[in-house]
C-alpha positions as a printed NumPy array, in Angstrom:
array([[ 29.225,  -2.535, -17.105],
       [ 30.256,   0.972, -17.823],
       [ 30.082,   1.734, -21.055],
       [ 27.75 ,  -0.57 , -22.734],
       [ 24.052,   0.163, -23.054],
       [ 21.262,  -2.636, -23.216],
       [ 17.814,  -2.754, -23.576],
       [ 17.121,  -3.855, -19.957],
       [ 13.849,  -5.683, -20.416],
       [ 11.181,  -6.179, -17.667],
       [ 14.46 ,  -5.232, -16.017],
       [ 13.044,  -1.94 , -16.279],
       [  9.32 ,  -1.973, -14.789],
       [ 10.59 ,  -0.955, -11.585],
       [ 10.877,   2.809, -12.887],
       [  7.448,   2.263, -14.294],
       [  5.767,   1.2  , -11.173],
       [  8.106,   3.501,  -9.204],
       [  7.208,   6.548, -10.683],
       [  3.155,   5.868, -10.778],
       [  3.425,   4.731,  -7.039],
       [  4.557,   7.879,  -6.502],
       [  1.977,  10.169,  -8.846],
       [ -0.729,   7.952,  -6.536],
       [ -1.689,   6.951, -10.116],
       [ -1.439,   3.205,  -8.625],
       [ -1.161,   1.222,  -4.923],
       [  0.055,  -2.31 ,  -5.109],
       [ -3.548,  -3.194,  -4.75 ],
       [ -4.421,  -1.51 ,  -7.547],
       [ -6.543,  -3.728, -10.587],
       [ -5.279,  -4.036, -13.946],
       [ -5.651,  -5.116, -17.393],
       [ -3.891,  -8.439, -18.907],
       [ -5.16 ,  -8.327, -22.137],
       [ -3.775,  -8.827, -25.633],
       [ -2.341,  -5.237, -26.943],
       [ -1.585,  -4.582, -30.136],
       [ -0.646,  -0.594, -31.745],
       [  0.027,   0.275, -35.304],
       [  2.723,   2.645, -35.695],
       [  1.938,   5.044, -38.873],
       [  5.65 ,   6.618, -38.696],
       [  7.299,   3.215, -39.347],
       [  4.203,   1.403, -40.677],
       [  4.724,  -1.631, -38.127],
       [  2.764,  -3.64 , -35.424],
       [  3.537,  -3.264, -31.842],
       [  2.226,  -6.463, -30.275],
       [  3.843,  -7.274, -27.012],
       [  5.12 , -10.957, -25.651],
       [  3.211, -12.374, -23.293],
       [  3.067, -16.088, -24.009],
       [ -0.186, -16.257, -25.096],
       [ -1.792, -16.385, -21.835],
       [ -4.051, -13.831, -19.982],
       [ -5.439, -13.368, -16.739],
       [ -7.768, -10.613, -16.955],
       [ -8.081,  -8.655, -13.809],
       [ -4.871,  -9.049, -11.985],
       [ -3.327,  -6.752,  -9.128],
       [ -0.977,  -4.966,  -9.194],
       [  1.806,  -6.512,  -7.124],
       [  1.351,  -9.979,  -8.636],
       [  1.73 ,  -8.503, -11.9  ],
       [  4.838,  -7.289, -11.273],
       [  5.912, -10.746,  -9.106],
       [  5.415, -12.374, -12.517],
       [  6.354,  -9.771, -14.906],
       [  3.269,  -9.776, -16.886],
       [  3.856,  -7.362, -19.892],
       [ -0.107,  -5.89 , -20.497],
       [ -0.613,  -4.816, -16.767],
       [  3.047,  -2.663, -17.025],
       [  1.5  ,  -1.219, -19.868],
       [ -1.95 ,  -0.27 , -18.455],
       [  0.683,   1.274, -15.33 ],
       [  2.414,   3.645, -18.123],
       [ -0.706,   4.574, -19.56 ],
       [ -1.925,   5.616, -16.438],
       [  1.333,   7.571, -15.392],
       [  2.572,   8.875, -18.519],
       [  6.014,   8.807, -19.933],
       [  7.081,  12.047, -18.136],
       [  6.695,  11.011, -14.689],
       [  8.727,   7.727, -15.884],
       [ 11.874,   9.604, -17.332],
       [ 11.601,  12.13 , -14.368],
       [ 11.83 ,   9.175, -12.132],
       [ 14.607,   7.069, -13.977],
       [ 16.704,  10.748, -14.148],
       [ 16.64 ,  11.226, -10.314],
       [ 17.773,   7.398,  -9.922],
       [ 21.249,   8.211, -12.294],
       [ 19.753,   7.038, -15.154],
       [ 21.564,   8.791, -18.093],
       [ 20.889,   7.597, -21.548],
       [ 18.4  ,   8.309, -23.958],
       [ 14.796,   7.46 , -23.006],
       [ 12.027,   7.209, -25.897],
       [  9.013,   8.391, -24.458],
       [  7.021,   5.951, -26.294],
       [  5.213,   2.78 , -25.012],
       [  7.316,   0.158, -25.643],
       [  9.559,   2.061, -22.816],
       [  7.542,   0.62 , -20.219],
       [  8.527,  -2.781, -20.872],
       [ 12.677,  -1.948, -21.368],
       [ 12.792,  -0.766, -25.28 ],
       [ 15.168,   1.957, -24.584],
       [ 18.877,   0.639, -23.69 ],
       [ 20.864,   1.322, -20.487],
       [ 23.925,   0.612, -18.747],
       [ 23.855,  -1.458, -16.293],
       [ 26.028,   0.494, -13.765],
       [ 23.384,   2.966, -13.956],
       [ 20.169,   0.692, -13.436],
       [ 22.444,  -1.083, -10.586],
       [ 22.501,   2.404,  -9.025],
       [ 19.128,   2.698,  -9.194],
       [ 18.455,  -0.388,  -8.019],
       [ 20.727,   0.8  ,  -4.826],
       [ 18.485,   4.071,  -4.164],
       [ 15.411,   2.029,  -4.204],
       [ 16.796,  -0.918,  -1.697],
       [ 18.238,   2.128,   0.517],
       [ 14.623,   3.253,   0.615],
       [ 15.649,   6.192,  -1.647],
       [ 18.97 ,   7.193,  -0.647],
       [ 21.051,   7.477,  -3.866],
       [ 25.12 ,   6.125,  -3.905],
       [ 27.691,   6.786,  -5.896],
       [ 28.875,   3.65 ,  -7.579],
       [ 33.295,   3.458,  -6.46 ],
       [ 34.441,   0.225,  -7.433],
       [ 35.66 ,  -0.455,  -4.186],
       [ 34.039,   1.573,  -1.428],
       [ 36.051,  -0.691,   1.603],
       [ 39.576,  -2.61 ,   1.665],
       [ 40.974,  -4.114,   4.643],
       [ 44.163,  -6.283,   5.251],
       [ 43.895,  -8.069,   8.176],
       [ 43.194,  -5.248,  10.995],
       [ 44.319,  -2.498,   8.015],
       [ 42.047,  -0.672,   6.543],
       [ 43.257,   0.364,   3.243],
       [ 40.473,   2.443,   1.729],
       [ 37.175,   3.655,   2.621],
       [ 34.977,   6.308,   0.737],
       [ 32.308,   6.246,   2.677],
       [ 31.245,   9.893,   4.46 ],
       [ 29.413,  10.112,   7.742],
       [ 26.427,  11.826,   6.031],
       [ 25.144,   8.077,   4.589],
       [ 22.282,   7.016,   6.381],
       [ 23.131,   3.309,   6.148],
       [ 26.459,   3.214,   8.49 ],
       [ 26.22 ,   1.765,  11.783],
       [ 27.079,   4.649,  14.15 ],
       [ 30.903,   2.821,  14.823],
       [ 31.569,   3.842,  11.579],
       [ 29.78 ,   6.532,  11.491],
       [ 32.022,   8.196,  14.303],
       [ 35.114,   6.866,  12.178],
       [ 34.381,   8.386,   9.342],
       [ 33.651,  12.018,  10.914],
       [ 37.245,  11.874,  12.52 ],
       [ 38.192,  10.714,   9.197],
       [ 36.512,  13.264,   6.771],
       [ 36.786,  15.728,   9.517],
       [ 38.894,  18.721,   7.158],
       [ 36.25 ,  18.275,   3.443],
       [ 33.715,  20.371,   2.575],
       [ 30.477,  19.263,   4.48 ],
       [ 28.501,  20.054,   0.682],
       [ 31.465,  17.689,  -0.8  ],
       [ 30.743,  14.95 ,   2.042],
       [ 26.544,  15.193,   1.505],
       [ 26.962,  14.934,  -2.769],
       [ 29.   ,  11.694,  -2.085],
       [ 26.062,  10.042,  -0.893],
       [ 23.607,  11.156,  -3.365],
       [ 21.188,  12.564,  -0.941],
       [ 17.274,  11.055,  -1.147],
       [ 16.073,  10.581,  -4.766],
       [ 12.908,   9.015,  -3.891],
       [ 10.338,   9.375,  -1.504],
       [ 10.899,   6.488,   1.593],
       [  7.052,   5.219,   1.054],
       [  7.061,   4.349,  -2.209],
       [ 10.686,   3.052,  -1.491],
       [  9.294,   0.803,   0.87 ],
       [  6.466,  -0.394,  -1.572],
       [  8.55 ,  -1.303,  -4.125],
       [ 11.056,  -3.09 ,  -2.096],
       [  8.068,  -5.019,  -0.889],
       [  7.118,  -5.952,  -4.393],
       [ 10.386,  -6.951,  -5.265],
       [ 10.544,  -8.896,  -2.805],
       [  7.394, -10.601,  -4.076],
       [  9.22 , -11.426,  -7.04 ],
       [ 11.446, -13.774,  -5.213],
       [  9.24 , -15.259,  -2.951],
       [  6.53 , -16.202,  -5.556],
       [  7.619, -14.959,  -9.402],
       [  9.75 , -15.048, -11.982],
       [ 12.624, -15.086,  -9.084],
       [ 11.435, -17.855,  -7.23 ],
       [ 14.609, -19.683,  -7.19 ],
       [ 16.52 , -17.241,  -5.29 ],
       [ 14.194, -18.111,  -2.16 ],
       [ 16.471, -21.106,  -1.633],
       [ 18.881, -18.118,  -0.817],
       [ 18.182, -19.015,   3.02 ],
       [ 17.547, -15.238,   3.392],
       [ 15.52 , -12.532,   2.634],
       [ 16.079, -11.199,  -1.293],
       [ 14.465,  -9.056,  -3.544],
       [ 14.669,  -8.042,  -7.338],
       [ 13.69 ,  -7.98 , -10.493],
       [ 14.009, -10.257, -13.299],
       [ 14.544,  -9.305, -17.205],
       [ 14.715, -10.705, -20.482],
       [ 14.949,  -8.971, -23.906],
       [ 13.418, -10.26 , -27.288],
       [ 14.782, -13.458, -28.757],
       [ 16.25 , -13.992, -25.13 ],
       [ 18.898, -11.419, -26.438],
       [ 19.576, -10.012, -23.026],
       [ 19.209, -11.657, -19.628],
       [ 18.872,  -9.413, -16.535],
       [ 18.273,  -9.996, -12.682],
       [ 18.922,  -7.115, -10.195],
       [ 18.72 ,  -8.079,  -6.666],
       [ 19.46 ,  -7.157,  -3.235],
       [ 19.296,  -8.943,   0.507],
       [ 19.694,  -6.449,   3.646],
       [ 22.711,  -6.037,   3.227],
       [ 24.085,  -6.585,  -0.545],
       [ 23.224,  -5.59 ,  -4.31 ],
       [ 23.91 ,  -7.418,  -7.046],
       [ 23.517,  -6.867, -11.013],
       [ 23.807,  -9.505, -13.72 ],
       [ 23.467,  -9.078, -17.097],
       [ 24.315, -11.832, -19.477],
       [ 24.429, -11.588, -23.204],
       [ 26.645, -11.173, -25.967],
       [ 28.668,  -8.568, -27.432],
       [ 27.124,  -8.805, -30.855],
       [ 23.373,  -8.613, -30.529],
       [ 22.837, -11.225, -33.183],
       [ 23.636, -14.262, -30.94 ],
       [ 21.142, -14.971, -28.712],
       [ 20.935, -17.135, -25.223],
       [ 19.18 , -19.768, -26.323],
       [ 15.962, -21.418, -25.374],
       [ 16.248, -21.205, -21.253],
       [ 18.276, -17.658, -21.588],
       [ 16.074, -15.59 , -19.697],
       [ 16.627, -13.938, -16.538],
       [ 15.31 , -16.458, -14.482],
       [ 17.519, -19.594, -15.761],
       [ 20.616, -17.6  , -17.181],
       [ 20.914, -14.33 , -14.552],
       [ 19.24 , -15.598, -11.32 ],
       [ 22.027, -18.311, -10.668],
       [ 24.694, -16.294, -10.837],
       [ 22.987, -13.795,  -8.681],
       [ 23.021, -16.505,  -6.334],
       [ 26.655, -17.702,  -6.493],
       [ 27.727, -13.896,  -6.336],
       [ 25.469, -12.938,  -2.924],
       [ 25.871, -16.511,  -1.182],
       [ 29.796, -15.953,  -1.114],
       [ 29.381, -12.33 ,  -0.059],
       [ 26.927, -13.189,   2.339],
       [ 28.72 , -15.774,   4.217],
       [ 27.361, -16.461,   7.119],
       [ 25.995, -13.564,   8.298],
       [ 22.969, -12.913,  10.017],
       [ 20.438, -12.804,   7.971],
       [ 18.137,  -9.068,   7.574],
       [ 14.517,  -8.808,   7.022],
       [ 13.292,  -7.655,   3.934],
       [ 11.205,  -5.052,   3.816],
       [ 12.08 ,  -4.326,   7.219],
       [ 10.307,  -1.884,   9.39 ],
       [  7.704,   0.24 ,   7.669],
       [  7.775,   3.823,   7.277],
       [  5.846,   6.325,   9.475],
       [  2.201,   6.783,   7.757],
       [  1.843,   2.722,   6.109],
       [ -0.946,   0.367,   6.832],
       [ -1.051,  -3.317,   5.562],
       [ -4.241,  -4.306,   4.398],
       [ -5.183,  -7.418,   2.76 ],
       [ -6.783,  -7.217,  -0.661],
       [ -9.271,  -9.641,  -2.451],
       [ -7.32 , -10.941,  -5.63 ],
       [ -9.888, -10.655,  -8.193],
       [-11.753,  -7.368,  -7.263],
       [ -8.942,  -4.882,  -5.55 ],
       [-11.125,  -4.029,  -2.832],
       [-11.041,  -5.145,   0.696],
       [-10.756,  -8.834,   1.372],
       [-13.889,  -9.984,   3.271],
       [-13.372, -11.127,   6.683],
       [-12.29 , -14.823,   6.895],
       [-10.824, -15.344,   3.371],
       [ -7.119, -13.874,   3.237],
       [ -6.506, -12.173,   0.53 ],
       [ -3.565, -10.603,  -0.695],
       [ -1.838,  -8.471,   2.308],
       [ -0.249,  -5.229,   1.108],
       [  1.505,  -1.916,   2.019],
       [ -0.623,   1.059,   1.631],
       [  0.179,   4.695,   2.485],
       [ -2.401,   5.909,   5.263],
       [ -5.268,   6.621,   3.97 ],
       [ -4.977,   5.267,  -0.038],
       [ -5.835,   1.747,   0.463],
       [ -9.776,   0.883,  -0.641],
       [-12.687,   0.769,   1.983],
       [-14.794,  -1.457,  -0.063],
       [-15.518,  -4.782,   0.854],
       [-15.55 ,  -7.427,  -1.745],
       [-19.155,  -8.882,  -1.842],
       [-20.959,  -5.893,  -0.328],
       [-24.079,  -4.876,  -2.231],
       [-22.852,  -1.94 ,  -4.311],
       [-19.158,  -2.511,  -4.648],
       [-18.02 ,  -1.99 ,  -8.102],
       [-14.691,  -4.13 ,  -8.023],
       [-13.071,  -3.103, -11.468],
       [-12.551,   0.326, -12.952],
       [-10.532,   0.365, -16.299],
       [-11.623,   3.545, -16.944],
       [ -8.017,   4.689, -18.038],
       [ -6.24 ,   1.576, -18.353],
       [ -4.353,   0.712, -21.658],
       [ -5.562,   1.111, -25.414],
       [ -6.802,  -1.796, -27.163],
       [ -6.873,  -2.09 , -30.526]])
């Protein structure tokens, strides 16, 4: 967990998304391109043809092509953004290992550790409040408590403990106490959005069978090449968990049902229904930001749903989500204008 470094997979797209969320490059409503890619690299004289299993949808939004980790649309996302805002992004989350800035980055090429992508999994369900990983942040014994790092500056203590850890902390530094918790790495909004998208991936992707949590979840599958490296990073309301499962040596493989769905998502489950207990169960997103709107979005056009036929309902910032309505004379539903390369 601390020292290794794997290629994290679609483990990764959350940075992707993340970071062109936050350039308003995309919304979750946003349409994009499933379509067979394919990129010749002159330096190493090979083809770049990404997995997708052969199947493509076309138009797809954005939100359900995360919920099933489609590999073309996360593409069209980092053409859109760049790599820049990407690494910028993945830095700010604790991400610390070398990044290629090259496309097969959007879909988890370049390896991590999975402390550090568990951290940033943390700032994003904390709706951007960063943590620094302890491996035990509370003991108690009975009424004893035997350890606690946390500092009265984290926004995510209930004010009992808040109070208990200012008499506690009361003599450090007040600059030492606010760099324990990180401070906010990424903007609450797009927080919120992503955590909403996540949670998408449970209730109706490649996560679906952590719905039979009994509670709210969130996450995000992955799966490396050759089912190499199985990934699934999830959270409720009030837990994280990361699972990676793979080999030491590289060259042995998981097997045909190895992916992050069949070989990471169960244990997931073991791990957060024991630590969950029987507590009450949180809502996930929760409460929306200041300045969000839910809007419901036609599936094959990104633009408004007409009234009377559902539609997809999404989190927009105020002011960002389309006033189009699908079907009006005029509408032009699909702009690809400077989605991915095709070759």
């Amino acid at each position: 967990m601390l020292q290794s470094c794997r290629q994290p997979g679609s483990a990764w797209k959350p940075m992707v998304y993340g970071a062109a969320l936050a350039a308003g490059a995309i919304t979750p409503g946003t349409a994009l391109r499933d379509a067979p890619i394919a990129e010749y690299d002159e330096v190493t004289a090979t083809h770049w043809k990404p997995r997708s299993g052969n199947r493509f949808r076309g138009v797809v939004l954005a939100q359900d092509a995360f919920a099933a980790s489609l590999n073309a649309p996360a593409i069209d996302v980092f053409d859109r953004v760049g790599p820049g805002p990407v690494v910028a992004l993945a830095r700010r989350l604790g991400i610390t290992t070398a990044l290629a800035e090259v496309r097969p980055m959007a879909l988890g090429a370049s390896c991590v550790k999975p402390i550090e992508l568990a951290r940033a999994y943390a700032t994003i369900a904390r709706r951007g409040w960063a943590v620094a990983p302890h491996f035990a942040i509370r003991i108690r014994r009975g009424p004893a408590e035997l350890f606690d790092a946390t500092v009265p500056e984290d926004p995510w203590l209930d004010p009992a403990r808040r109070i208990d850890r200012m008499a506690a902390t009361a003599g450090r530094d007040p600059a030492e106490r606010v760099a324990a918790t990180g401070g906010r790495r990424l903007d609450e909004r797009v927080a919120f959005q992503l955590i909403d998208m996540m949670a998408a991936v449970v209730a109706r992707g490649t996560a679906s069978a952590a719905a039979t949590l009994g509670r709210p979840a969130a996450g995000k599958t992955g799966t490396t090449n050759d089912n190499t490296d199985a990934w699934f990073l999830g959270f409720t309301g009030r837990v994280l968990g990361a699972v990676w499962v793979g080999f030491d040596d590289p060259a042995h493989k998981l097997g045909p049902e190895g992916d992050g769905a069949h070989a990471a998502v169960p244990l997931w489950m073991q791990a957060v229904r024991a630590a969950e207990g029987s507590r009450p169960r949180t809502e996930l997103p929760g409460p929306a930001p200041g300045g969000m709107e839910r809007v419901a979005i036609d599936r094959e056009t990104g633009l408004l749903a007409a009234p009377g036929t559902g539609g997809l309902s999404l989190w927009f910032p105020a002011g960002t989500a389309p006033t189009e309505i699908t079907g009006q004379p005029g509408t032009s539903p699909t702009d690809f204008g400077r989605s991915s390369r095709e070759f």
